[in-house]
Coordinates of C-alpha atoms in Angstrom, one line a residue:
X1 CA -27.9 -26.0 14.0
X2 CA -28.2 -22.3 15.1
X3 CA -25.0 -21.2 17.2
X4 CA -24.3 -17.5 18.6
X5 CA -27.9 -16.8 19.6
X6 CA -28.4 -13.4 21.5
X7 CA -30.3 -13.3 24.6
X8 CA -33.4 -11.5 22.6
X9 CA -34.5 -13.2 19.2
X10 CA -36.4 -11.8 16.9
X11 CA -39.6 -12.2 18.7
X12 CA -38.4 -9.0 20.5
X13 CA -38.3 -7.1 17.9
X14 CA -41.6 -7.9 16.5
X15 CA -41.0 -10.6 13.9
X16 CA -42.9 -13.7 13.9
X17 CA -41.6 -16.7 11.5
X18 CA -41.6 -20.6 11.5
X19 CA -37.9 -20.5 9.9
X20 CA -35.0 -22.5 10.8
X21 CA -32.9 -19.5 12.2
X22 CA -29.1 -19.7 11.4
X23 CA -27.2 -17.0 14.0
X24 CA -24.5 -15.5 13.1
X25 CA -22.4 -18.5 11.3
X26 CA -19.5 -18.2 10.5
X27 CA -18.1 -17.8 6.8
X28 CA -17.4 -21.5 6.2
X29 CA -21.0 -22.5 6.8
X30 CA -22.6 -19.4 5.0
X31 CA -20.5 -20.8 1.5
X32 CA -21.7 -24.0 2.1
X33 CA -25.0 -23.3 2.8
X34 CA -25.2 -20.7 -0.6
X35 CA -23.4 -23.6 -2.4
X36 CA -26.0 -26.5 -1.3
X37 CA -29.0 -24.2 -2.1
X38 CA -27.4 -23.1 -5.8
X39 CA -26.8 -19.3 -4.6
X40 CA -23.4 -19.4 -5.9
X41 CA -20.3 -21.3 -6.6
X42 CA -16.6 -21.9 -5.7
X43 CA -13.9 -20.8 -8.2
X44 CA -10.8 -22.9 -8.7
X45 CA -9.1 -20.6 -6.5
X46 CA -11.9 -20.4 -3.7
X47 CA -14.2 -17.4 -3.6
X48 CA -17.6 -17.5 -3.4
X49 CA -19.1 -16.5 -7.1
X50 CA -22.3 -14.9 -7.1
X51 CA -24.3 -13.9 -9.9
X52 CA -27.2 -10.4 -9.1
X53 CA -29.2 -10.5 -11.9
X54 CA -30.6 -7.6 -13.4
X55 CA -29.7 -5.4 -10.8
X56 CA -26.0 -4.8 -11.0
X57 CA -25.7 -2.0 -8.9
X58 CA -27.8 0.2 -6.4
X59 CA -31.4 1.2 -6.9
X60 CA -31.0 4.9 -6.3
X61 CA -34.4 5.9 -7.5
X62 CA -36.2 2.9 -5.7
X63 CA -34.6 4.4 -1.9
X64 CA -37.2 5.8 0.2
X65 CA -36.8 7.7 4.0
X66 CA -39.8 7.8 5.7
X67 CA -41.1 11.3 6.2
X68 CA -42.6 11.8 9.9
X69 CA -42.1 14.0 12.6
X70 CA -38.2 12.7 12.7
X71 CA -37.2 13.2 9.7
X72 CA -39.3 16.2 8.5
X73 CA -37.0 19.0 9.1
X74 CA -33.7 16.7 9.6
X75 CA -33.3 15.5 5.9
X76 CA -32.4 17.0 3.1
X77 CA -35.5 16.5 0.7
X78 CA -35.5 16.0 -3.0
X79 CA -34.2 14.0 -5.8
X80 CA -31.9 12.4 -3.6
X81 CA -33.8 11.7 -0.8
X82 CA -37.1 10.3 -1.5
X83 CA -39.8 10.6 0.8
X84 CA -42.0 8.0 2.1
X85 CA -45.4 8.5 3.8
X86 CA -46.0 6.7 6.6
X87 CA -49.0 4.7 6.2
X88 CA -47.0 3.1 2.7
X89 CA -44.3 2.2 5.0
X90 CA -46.7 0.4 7.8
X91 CA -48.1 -1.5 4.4
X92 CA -44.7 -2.7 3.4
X93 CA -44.0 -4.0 6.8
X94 CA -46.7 -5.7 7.1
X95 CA -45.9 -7.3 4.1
X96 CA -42.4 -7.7 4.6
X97 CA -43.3 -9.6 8.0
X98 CA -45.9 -12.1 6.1
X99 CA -43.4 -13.0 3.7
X100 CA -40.7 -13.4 6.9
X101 CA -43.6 -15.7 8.0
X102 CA -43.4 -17.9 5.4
X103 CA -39.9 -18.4 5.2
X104 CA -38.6 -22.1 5.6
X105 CA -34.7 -20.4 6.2
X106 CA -33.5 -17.0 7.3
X107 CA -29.9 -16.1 8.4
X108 CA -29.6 -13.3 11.0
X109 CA -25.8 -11.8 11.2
X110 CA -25.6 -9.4 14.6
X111 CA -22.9 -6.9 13.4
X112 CA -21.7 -3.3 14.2
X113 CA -21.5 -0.1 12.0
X114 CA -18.7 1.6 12.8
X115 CA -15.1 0.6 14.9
X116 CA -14.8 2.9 17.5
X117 CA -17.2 1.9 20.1
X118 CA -18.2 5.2 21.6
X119 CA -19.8 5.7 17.7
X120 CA -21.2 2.7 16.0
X121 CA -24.0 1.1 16.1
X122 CA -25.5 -2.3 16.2
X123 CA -27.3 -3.1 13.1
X124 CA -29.2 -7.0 13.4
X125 CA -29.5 -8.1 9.7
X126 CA -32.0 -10.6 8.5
X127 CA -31.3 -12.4 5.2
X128 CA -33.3 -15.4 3.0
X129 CA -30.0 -15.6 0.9
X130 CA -27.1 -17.5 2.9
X131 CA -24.3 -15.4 0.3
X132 CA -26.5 -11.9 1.7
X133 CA -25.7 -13.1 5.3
X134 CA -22.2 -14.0 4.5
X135 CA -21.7 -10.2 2.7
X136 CA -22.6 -8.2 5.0
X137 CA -20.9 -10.1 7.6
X138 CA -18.0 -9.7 6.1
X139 CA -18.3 -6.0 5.4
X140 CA -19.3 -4.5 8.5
X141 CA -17.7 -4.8 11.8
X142 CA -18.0 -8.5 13.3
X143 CA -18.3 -8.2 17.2
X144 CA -16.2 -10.3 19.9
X145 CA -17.8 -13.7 20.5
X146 CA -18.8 -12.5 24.5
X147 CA -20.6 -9.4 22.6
X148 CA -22.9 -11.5 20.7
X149 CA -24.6 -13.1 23.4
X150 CA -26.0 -9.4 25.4
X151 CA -26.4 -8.3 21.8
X152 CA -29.1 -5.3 21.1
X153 CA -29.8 -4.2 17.8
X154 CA -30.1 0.1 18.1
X155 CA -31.0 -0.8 13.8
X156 CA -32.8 -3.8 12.2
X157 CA -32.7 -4.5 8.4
X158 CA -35.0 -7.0 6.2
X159 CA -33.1 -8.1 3.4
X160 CA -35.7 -10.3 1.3
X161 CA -34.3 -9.8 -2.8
X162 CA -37.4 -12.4 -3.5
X163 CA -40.5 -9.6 -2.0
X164 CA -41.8 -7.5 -4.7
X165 CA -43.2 -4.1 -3.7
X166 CA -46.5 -3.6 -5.2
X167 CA -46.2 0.5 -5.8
X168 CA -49.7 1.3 -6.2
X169 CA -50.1 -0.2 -1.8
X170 CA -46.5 1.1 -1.0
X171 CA -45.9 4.0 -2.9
X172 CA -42.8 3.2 -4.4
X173 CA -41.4 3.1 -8.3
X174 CA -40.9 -0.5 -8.9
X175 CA -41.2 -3.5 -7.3
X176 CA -37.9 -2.8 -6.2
X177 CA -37.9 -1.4 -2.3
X178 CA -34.9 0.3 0.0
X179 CA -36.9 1.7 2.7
X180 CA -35.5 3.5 5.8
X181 CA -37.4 4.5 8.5
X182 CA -35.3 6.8 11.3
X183 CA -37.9 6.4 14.0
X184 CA -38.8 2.6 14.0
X185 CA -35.1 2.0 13.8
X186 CA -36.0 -0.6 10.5
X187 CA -34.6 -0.8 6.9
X188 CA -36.3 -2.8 4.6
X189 CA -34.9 -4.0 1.2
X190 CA -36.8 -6.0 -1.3
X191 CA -36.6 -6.9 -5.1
X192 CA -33.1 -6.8 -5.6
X193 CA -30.6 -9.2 -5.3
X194 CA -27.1 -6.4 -5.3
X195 CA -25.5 -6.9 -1.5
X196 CA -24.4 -3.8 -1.8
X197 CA -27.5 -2.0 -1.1
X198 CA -27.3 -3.8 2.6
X199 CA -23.8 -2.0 2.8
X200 CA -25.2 1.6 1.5
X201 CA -28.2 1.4 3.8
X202 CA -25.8 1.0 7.3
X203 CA -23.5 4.0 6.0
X204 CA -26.6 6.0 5.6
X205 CA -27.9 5.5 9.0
X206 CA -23.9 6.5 10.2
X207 CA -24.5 9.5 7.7
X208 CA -27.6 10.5 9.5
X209 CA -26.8 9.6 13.2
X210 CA -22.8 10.9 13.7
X211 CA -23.0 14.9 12.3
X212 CA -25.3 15.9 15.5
X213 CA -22.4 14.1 17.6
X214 CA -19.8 16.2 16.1
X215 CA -18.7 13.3 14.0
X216 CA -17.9 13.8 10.4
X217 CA -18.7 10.9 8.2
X218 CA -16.9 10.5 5.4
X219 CA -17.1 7.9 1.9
X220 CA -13.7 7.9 1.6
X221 CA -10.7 5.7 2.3
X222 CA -7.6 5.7 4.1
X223 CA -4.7 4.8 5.2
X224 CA -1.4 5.4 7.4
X225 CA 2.0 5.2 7.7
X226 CA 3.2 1.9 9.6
X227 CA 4.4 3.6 12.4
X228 CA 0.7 4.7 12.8
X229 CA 1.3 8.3 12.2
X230 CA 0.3 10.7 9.0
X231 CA -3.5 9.5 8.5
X232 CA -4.3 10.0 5.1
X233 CA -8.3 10.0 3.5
X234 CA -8.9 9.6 -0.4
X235 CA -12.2 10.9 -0.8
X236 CA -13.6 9.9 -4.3
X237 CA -16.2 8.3 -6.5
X238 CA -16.9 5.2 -8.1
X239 CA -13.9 4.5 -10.5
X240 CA -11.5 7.4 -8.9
X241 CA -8.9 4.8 -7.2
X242 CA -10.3 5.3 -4.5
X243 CA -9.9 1.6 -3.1
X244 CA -6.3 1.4 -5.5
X245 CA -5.1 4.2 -4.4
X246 CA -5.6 3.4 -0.2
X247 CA -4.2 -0.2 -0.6
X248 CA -0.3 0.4 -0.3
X249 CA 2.1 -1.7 0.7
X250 CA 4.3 0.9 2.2
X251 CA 1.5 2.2 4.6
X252 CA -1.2 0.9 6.8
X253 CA -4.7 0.3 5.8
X254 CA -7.3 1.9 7.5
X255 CA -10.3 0.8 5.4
X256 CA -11.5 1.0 1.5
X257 CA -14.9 3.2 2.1
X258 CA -16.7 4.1 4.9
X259 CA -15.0 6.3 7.7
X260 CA -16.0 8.5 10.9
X261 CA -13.6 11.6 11.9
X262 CA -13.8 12.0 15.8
X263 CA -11.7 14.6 18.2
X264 CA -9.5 11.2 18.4
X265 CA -9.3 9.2 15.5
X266 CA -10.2 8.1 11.8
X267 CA -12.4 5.0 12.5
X268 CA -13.5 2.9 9.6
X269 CA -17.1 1.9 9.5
X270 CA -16.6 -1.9 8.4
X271 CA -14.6 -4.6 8.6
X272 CA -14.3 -5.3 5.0
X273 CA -13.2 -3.9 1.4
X274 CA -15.5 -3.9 -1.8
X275 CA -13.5 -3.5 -4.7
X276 CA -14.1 -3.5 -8.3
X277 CA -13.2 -6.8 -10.0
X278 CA -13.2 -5.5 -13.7
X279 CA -10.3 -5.4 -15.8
X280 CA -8.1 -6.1 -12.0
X281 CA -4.2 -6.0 -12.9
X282 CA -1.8 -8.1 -10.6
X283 CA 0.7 -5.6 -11.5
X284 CA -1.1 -2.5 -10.8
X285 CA -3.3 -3.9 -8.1
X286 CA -1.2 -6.6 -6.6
X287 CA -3.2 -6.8 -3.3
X288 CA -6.7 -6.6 -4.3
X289 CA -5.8 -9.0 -7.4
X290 CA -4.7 -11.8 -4.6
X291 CA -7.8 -11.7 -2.9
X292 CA -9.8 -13.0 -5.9
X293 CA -7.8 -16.4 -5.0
X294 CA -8.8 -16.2 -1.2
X295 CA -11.6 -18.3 0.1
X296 CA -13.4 -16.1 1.8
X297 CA -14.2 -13.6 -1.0
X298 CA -17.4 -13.1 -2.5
X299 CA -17.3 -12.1 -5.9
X300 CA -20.2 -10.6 -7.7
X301 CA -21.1 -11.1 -11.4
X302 CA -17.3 -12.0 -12.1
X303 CA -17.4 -14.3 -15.4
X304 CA -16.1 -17.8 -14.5
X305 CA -15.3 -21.1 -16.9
X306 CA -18.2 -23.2 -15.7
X307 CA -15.7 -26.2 -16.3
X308 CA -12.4 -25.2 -15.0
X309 CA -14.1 -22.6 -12.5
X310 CA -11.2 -20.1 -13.6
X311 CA -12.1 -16.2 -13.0
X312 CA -12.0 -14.2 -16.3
X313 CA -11.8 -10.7 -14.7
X314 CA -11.4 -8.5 -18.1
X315 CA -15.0 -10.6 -19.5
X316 CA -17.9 -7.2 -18.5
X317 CA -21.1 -9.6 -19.8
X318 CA -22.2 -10.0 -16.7
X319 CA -21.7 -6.2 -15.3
X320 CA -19.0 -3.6 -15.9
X321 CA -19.7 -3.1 -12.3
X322 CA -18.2 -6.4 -11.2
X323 CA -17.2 -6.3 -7.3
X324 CA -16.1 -8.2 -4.8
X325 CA -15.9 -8.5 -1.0
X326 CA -13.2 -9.8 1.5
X327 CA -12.3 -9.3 4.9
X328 CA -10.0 -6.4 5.3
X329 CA -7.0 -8.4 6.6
X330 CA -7.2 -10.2 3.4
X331 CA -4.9 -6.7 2.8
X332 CA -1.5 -7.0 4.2
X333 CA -0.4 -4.2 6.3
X334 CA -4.2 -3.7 7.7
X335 CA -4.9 -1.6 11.2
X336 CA -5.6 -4.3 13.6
X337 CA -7.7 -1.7 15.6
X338 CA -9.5 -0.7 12.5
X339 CA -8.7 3.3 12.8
X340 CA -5.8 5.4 13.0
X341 CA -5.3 8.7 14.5
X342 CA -6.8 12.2 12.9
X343 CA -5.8 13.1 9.5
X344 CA -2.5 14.6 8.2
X345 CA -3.8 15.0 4.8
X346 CA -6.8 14.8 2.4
X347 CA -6.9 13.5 -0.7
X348 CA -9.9 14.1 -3.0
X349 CA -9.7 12.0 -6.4
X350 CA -11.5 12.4 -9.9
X351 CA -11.1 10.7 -12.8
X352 CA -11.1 13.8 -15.5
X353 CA -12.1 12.4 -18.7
X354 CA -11.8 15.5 -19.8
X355 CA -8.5 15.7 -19.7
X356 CA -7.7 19.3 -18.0
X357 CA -7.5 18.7 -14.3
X358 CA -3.5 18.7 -13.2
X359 CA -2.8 15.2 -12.1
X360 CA -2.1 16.8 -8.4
X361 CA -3.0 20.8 -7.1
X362 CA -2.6 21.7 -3.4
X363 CA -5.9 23.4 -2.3
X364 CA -6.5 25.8 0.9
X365 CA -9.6 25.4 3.3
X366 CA -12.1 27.4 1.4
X367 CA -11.1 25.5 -2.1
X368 CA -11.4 22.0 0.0
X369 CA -15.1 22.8 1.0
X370 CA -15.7 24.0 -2.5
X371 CA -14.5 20.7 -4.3
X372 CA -16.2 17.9 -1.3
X373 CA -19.3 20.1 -2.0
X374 CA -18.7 19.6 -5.6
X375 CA -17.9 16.4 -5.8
X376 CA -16.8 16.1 -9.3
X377 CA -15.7 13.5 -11.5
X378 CA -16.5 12.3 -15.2
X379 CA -18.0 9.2 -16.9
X380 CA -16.7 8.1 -19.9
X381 CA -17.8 5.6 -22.9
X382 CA -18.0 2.2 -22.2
X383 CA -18.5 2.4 -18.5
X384 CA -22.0 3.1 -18.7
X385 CA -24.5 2.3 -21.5
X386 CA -25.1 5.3 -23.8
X387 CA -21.3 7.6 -23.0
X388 CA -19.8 8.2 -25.9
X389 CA -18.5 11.9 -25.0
X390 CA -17.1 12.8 -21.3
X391 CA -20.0 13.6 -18.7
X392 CA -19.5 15.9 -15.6
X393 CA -20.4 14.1 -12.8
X394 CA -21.2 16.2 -9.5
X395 CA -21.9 14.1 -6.3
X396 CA -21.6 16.6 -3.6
X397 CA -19.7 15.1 -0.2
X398 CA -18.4 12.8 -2.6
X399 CA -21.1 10.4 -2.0
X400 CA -24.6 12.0 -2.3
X401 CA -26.9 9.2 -2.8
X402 CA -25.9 8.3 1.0
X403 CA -25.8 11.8 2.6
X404 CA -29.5 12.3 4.3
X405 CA -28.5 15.6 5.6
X406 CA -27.8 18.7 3.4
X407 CA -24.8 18.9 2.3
X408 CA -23.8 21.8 4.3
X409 CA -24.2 20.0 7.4
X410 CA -21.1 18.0 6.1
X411 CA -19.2 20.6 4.5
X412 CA -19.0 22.2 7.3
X413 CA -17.6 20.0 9.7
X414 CA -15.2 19.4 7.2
X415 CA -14.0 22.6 6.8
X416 CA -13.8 23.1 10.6
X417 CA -11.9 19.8 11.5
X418 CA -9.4 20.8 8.4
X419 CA -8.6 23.9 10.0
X420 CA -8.4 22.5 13.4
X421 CA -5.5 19.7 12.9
X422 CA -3.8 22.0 9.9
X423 CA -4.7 19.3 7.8
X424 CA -2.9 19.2 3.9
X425 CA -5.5 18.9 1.1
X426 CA -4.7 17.7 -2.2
X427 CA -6.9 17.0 -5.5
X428 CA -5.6 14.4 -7.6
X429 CA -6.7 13.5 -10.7
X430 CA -6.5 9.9 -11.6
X431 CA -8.1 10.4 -15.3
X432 CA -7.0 11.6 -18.9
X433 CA -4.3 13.5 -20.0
X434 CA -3.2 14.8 -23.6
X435 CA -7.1 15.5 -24.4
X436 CA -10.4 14.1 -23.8
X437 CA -10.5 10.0 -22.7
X438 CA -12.4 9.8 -26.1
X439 CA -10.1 10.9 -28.2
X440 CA -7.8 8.4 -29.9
X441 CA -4.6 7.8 -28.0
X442 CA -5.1 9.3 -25.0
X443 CA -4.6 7.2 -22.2
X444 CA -5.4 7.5 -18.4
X445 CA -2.7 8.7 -15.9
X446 CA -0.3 6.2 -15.1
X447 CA -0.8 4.8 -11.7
X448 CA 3.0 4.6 -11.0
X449 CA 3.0 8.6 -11.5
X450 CA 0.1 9.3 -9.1
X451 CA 1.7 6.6 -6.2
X452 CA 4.6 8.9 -6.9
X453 CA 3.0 12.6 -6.8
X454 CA 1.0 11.1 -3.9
X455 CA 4.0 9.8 -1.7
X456 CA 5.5 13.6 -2.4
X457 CA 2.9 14.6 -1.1
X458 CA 2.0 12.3 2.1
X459 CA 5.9 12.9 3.3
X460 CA 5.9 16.5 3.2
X461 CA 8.7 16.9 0.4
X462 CA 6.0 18.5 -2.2
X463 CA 5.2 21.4 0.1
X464 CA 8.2 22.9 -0.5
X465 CA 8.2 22.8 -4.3
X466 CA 7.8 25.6 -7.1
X467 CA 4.0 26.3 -7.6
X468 CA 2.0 27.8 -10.4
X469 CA -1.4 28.9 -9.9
X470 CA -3.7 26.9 -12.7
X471 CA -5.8 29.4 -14.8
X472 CA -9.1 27.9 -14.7
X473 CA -9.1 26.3 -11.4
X474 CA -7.4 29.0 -9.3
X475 CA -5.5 25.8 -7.3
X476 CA -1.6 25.9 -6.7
X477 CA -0.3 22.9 -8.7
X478 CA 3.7 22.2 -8.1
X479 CA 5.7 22.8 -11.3
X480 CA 8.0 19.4 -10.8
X481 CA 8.5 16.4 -8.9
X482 CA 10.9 14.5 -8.3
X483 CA 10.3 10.9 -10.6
X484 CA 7.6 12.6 -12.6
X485 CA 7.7 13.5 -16.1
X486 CA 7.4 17.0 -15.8
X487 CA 5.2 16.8 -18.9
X488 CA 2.3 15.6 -17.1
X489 CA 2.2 18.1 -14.5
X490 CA 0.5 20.7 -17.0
X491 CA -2.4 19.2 -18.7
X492 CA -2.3 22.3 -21.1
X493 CA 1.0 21.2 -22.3
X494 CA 0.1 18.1 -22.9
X495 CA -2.4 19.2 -25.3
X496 CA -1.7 19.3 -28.9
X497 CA -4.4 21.5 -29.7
X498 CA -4.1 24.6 -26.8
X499 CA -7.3 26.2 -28.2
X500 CA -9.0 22.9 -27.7
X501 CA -7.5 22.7 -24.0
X502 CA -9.1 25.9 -23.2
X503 CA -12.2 25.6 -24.7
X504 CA -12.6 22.6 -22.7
X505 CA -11.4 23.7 -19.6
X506 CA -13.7 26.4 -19.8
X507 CA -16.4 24.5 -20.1
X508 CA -16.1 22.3 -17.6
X509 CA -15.4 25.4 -15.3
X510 CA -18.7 26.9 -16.3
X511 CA -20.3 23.1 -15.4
X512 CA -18.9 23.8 -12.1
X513 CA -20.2 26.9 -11.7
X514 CA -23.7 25.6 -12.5
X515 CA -23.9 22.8 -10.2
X516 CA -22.4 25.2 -7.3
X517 CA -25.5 27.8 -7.3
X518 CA -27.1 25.3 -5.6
X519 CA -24.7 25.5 -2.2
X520 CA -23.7 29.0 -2.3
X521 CA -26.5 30.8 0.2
X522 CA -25.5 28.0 2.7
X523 CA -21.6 29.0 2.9
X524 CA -19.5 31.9 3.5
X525 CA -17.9 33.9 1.2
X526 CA -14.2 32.3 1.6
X527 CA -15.6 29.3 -0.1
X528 CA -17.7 31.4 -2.8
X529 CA -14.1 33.1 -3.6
X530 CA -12.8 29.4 -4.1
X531 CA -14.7 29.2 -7.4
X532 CA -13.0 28.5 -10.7
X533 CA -13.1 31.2 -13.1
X534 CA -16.1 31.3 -15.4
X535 CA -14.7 31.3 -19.5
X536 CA -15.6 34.7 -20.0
X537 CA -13.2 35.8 -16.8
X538 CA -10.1 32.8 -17.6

């Protein structure tokens, strides 16, 4: 039984199929229906457990934007962003609609990028997996039941994870397919069965369409204090806390990810959290950790007893990038509005497997636009197949795989909304400290510290501490504060072997360096100046 069908069907938009149609249902039905056709199954608990096979995470080099007159001079070009020709795109539609054809079952979800209304937009996605539709209707924006009827989708995406691309017709790498294409308004995904890249493909388009409004998006999270006051963002990649970090029980949730900065407010672009499930601790984590017991969550390649249905979180067979999905007000203390008011301060996290980043340092304007151009953190072994040493990771904006402007265009309007509210930024490292993550006994930064250096500085009280200007990274880092061993404040210190420290600080200055060449003829000299300090000059 279809229910919540929009005036215009498919049909309008083109697409032709003798499928049942299931509108917009609602998260009950979606489990039911992934249960009955085998997609997934319930835990003990309740959630929805999915398994992705091979494809574990996104399928960066398989993303494609279509290069016409649009795009041409609009995206930022090169390993990042892929381009597409047009007459491989108009075969892999063709295709994509003859499969769509053929399909016996589809699940359309109607669904809004973005919270505040004068900036999202309305995405119309089409699934063959019921657990797809019941995803990404839980992570974006779900619209008011009178909205649904008038709907009109501004984007469309195809989501078909059975559809193989055929690269020598489409011109793609695999058989795996993300294709975006700005002027027919369409996103097609095929040959891959991660969500996520349903998720991704919505904050690109608000990545494309917000900068010309004077909107700054952002892959960050954030939060507020409950009085809805003192907006903070955590800017950060994969693995930083990022999602930790913004999930406080003594402030507000905004949202976990995806956010827009307007003249008015912080407005998160979803309506739902995807956190990583691996190694979760109720203690550390004791919000995230209860919604693996929620119906309602949809958790991906978590290993569970196939007899008792009981969720082994700590068991990385199935992926080290274990995730799962649940409606944000599975989070206590969320915005029921979904935004908050400008930021107070930012917040940009890395995870320093190298051990020399302070695990907090004020920075001015000029340094902020240096580091959310930079964009650093590190990998480290036995998060990714092959790391057995640290390795610099630089993903400029903090989220370059879903930028499709250059970076500039970003980092600018960052560093103009900073100076316009005053705004406070902070780095915060949430890595290694004592040495390199590899070495034996060192152990990452305690989270109780970080909530603590964080609340200093989200409440004012650490502006008006002792600084000391850090040797390397030219950022003013607060000699002590109050509940913090005073120890971890200087990572030198913490060192046994200082030689060691500063041969590896200097290195990974010099790593900076490198990867900045590539920004510094498109901003001013302020930020040039923010540079660390090469080894030679330390």
């Amino acid at each position: 039984m279809n229910e919540r069908i929009p005036d215009a069907g498919l049909e309008s938009q083109g697409i032709e199929t003798r499928a049942t149609l299931h509108w917009n249902l609602v998260t009950a039905r979606l489990v039911e229906a992934a249960v009955a056709r085998g997609e997934g199954k319930l835990s003990a608990d309740g959630p929805l457990v999915v398994e992705t096979g091979k494809h574990t995470g996104r399928s960066a080099q398989d993303k494609f934007i279509v290069r016409d007159a649009e795009t041409e001079d609009t995206v930022w070009w090169g390993k990042t962003n892929r381009g597409m020709k047009p007459e491989h795109f108009a075969a892999l539609k063709a295709d994509f609609l003859a499969a769509l054809h053929e399909k016996e079952t589809l699940y359309v979800q109607d669904l809004y990028g973005g919270s505040q209304p004068d900036h999202r937009v309305r995405v119309r996605i089409v699934n063959e997996f019921a657990w797809h539709n019941l995803f990404i209707r839980t992570m974006l924006v779900r619209p008011d039941e009178a909205d649904l009827k008038g709907f009109v989708a501004d984007y469309t995406i195809i989501d078909l994870p059975t559809f193989q691309a055929d690269p020598a017709r489409h011109g793609t790498r695999t058989e795996t397919v993300i294709a975006v294409n700005f002027t027919e308004k369409l996103i097609l995904i095929g040959g891959t069965r991660y969500a996520g890249e349903m998720k991704k493909s919505v904050f690109g388009l608000l990545n494309y369409l917000l900068p010309p409004k004077g909107v700054m998006p952002m892959h960050c999270s954030a939060n507020m204090a409950h009085d809805g006051s003192n907006t903070a963002v955590f800017f950060g990649l994969s693995g930083t806390g990022k999602t930790t970090l913004s999930a406080d029980a003594s402030r507000t949730l905004i949202g976990d990810d995806e956010h827009g900065w307007s003249d008015t407010a912080v407005f998160n672009f979803e309506g739902g959290c995807y956190a990583k499930m691996i190694r979760l601790s109720a203690e550390a984590e004791p919000e995230i950790f209860a919604t693996t017991k929620r119906f309602g969550t949809v958790l991906e390649n978590v290993v569970m007893d196939q007899v008792t249905r009981q969720l082994d979180l700590d068991d990385a067979s199935l992926a080290e990038n274990s995730r799962g999905a649940y409606p944000l007000d599975f989070i206590p203390n969320t915005s029921a509005e979904n935004m908050g008011p400008v930021p107070t301060n930012i917040i940009f996290l890395t995870a320093d497997a190298y051990g020399v980043m302070p695990p907090i340092a004020k920075l001015t304007p000029d340094q902020a636009m240096y580091h959310f151009l930079s964009g650093y953190t590190a990998r480290v072994a036995g998060t990714e197949i092959g790391v057995t040493e640290p390795d610099a990771t630089f993903s400029t904006c903090f989220g370059a795989p879903f930028m499709p402007r250059h970076p500039s265009v970003y980092g600018n309007l960052l560093k103009e909304r900073i100076a316009k509210g005053g705004v406070d930024c902070w780095l915060v490292n949430t890595g290694w400290s004592g040495g390199k993550a590899t070495m034996p006994g060192i152990k990452r930064m305690p989270i109780k510290a970080t909530r603590a250096l964080l609340n200093a500085a989200l409440d004012g009280s650490l502006k008006d501490g002792e600084y000391r200007t850090d040797p390397y990274f030219g950022f003013a880092v607060p000699v002590s504060v109050p509940g913090v061993d005073s120890a971890l404040l200087d990572p030198r210190e913490a060192w046994a072997d200082k030689a060691a420290y500063d041969e590896t600080a200097a290195g990974l200055v010099d790593q900076f360096v490198e990867n900045f060449a590539q920004f510094a003829d498109h901003v001013d000299e302020g930020v040039r100046q923010s540079a660390p300090r090469t080894a030679t000059a330390a």
